[in-house]
XYZ file of N, CA and C in Angstrom:
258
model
N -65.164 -20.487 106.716
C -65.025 -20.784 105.302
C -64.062 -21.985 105.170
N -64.757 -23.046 104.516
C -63.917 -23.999 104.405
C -62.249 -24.000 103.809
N -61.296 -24.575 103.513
C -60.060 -24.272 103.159
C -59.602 -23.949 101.788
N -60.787 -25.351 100.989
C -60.879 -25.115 99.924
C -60.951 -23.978 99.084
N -61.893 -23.461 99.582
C -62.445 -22.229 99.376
C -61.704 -21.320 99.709
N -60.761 -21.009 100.524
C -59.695 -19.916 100.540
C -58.996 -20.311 99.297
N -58.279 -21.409 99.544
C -57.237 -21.856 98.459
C -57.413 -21.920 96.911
N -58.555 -21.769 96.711
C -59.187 -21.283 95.276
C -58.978 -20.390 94.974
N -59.722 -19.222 96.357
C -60.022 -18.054 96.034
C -58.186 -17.170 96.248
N -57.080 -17.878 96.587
C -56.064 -17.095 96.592
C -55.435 -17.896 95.108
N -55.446 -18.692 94.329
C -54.980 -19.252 93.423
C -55.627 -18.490 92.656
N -57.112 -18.099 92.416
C -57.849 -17.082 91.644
C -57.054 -15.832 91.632
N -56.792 -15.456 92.665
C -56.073 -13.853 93.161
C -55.066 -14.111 92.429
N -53.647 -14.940 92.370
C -52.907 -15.162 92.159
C -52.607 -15.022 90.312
N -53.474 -15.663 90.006
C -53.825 -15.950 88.551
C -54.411 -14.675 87.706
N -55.101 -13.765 88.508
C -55.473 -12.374 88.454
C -54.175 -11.468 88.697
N -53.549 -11.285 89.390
C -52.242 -10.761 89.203
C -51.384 -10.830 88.588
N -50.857 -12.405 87.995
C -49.943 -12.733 87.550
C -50.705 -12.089 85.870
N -51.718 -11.923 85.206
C -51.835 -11.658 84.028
C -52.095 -10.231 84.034
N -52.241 -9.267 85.058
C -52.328 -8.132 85.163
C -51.310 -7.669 85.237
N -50.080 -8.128 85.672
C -48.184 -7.972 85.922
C -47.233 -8.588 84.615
N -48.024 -9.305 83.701
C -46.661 -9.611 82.933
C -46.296 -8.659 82.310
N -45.120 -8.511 82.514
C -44.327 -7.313 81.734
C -44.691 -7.302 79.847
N -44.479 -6.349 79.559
C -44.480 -6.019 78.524
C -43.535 -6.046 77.215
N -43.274 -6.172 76.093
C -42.265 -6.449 75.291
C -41.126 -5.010 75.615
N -41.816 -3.864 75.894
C -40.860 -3.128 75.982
C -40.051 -3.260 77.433
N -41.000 -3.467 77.995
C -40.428 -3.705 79.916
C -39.038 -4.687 79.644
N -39.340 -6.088 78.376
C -38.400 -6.558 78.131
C -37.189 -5.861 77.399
N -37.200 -5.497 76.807
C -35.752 -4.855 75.850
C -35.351 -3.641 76.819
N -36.284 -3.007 77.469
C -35.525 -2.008 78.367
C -34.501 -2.744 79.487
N -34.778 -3.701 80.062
C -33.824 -4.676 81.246
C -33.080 -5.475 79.841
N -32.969 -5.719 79.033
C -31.775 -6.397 77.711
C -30.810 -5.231 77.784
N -31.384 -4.179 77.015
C -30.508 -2.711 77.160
C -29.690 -2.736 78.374
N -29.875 -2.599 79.326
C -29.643 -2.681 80.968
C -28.506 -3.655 81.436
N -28.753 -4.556 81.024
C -28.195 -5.833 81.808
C -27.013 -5.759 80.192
N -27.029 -5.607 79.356
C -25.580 -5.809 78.481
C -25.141 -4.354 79.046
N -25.294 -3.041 78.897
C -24.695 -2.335 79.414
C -24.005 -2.060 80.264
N -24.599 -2.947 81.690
C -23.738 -3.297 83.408
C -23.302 -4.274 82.982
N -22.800 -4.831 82.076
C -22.332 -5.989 81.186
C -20.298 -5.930 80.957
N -20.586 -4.460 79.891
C -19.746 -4.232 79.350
C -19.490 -2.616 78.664
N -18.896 -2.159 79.522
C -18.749 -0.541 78.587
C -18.838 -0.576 77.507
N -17.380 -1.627 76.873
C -17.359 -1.434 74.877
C -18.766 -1.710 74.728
N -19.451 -2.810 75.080
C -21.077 -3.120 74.145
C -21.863 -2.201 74.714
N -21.931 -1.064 75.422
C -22.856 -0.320 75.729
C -22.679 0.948 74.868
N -21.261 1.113 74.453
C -20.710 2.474 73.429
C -20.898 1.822 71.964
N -20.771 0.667 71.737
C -21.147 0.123 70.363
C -22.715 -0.218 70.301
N -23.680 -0.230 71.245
C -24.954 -0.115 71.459
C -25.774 -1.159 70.571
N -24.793 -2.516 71.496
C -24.994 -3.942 71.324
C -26.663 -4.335 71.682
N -26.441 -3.259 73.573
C -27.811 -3.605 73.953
C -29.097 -3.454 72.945
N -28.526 -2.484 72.820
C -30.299 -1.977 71.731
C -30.163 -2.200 70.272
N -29.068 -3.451 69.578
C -29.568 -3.807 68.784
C -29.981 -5.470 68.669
N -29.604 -5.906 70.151
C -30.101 -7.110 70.719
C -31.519 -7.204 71.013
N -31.999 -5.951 71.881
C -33.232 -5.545 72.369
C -33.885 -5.498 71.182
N -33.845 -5.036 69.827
C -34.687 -4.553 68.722
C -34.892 -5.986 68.008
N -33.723 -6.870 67.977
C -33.968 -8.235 67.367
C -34.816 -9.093 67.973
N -34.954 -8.926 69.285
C -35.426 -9.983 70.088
C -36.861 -10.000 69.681
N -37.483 -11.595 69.760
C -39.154 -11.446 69.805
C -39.578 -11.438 70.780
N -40.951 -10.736 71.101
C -41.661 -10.903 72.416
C -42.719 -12.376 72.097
N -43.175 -12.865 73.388
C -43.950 -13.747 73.439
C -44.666 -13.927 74.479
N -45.731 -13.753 74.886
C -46.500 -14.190 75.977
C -47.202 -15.433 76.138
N -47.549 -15.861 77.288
C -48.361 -16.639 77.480
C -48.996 -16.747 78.437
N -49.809 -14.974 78.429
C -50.769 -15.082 79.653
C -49.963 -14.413 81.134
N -49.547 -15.315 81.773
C -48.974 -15.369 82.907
C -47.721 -14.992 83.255
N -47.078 -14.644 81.990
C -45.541 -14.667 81.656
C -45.265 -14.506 80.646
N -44.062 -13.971 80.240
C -43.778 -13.391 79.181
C -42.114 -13.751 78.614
N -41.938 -13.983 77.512
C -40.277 -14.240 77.236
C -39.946 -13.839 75.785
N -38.958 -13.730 75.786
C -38.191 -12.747 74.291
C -37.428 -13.873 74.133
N -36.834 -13.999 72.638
C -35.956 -14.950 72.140
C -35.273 -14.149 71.023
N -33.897 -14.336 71.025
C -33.248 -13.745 69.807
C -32.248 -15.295 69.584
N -32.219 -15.747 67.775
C -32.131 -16.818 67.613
C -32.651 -18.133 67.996
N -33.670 -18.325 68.554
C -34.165 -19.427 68.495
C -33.429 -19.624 70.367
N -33.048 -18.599 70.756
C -32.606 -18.474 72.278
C -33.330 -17.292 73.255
N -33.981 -17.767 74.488
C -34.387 -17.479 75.164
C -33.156 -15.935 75.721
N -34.185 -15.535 75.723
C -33.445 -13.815 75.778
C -33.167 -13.338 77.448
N -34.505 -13.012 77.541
C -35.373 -12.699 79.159
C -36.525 -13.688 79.334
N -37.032 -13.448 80.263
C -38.053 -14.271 81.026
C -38.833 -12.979 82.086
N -39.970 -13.257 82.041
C -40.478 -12.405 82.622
C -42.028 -12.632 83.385
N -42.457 -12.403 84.676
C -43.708 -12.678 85.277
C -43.351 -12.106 86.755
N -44.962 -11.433 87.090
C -45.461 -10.862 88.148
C -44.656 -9.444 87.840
N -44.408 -8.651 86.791
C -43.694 -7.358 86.910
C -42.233 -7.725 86.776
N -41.570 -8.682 86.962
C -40.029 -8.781 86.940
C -39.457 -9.382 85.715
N -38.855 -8.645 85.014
C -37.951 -9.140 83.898
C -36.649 -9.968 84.189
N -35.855 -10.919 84.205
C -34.882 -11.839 84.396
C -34.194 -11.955 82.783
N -32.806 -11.649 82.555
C -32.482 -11.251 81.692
C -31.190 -12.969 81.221
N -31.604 -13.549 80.566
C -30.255 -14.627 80.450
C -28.890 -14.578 79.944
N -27.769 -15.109 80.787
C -26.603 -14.210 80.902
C -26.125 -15.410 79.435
């Protein structure tokens, strides 16, 4: 099989996974919750996380996924992994 033809057919695979794995809006606010909590005790007892998590928007695009609260990139998210911005 020529090379091409692998290299399609794993960029195909690739492209098939990556939209079958983007996390979800909740997958997002659950790692927001998470990551301010291993953050900070006080904002985890004043339950900063989850009213950050509830403001935030979700947004996809297919392949990937990202939340914004204020006009600021929240999390980031693709292939199953949420990345939370400090």
């Amino acid at each position: 099989m020529p090379k091409a033809v692998i290299s399609l057919l794993v960029a195909a695979g690739l492209l098939v996974l990556a939209i079958a794995l983007n996390p979800s809006a909740e997958r997002h606010r659950a790692k927001i919750k998470q990551a301010i909590a291993e953050h900070s005790q006080l904002e985890k007892v004043l339950g900063v996380g989850v009213l950050t998590a509830f403001a935030s928007r979700y947004h996809s695009v297919g392949v990937g996924s990202y939340t914004t609260l204020n006009e600021k990139v929240t999390s980031v998210g693709a292939f199953g992994m949420v990345f939370v911005a400090e």
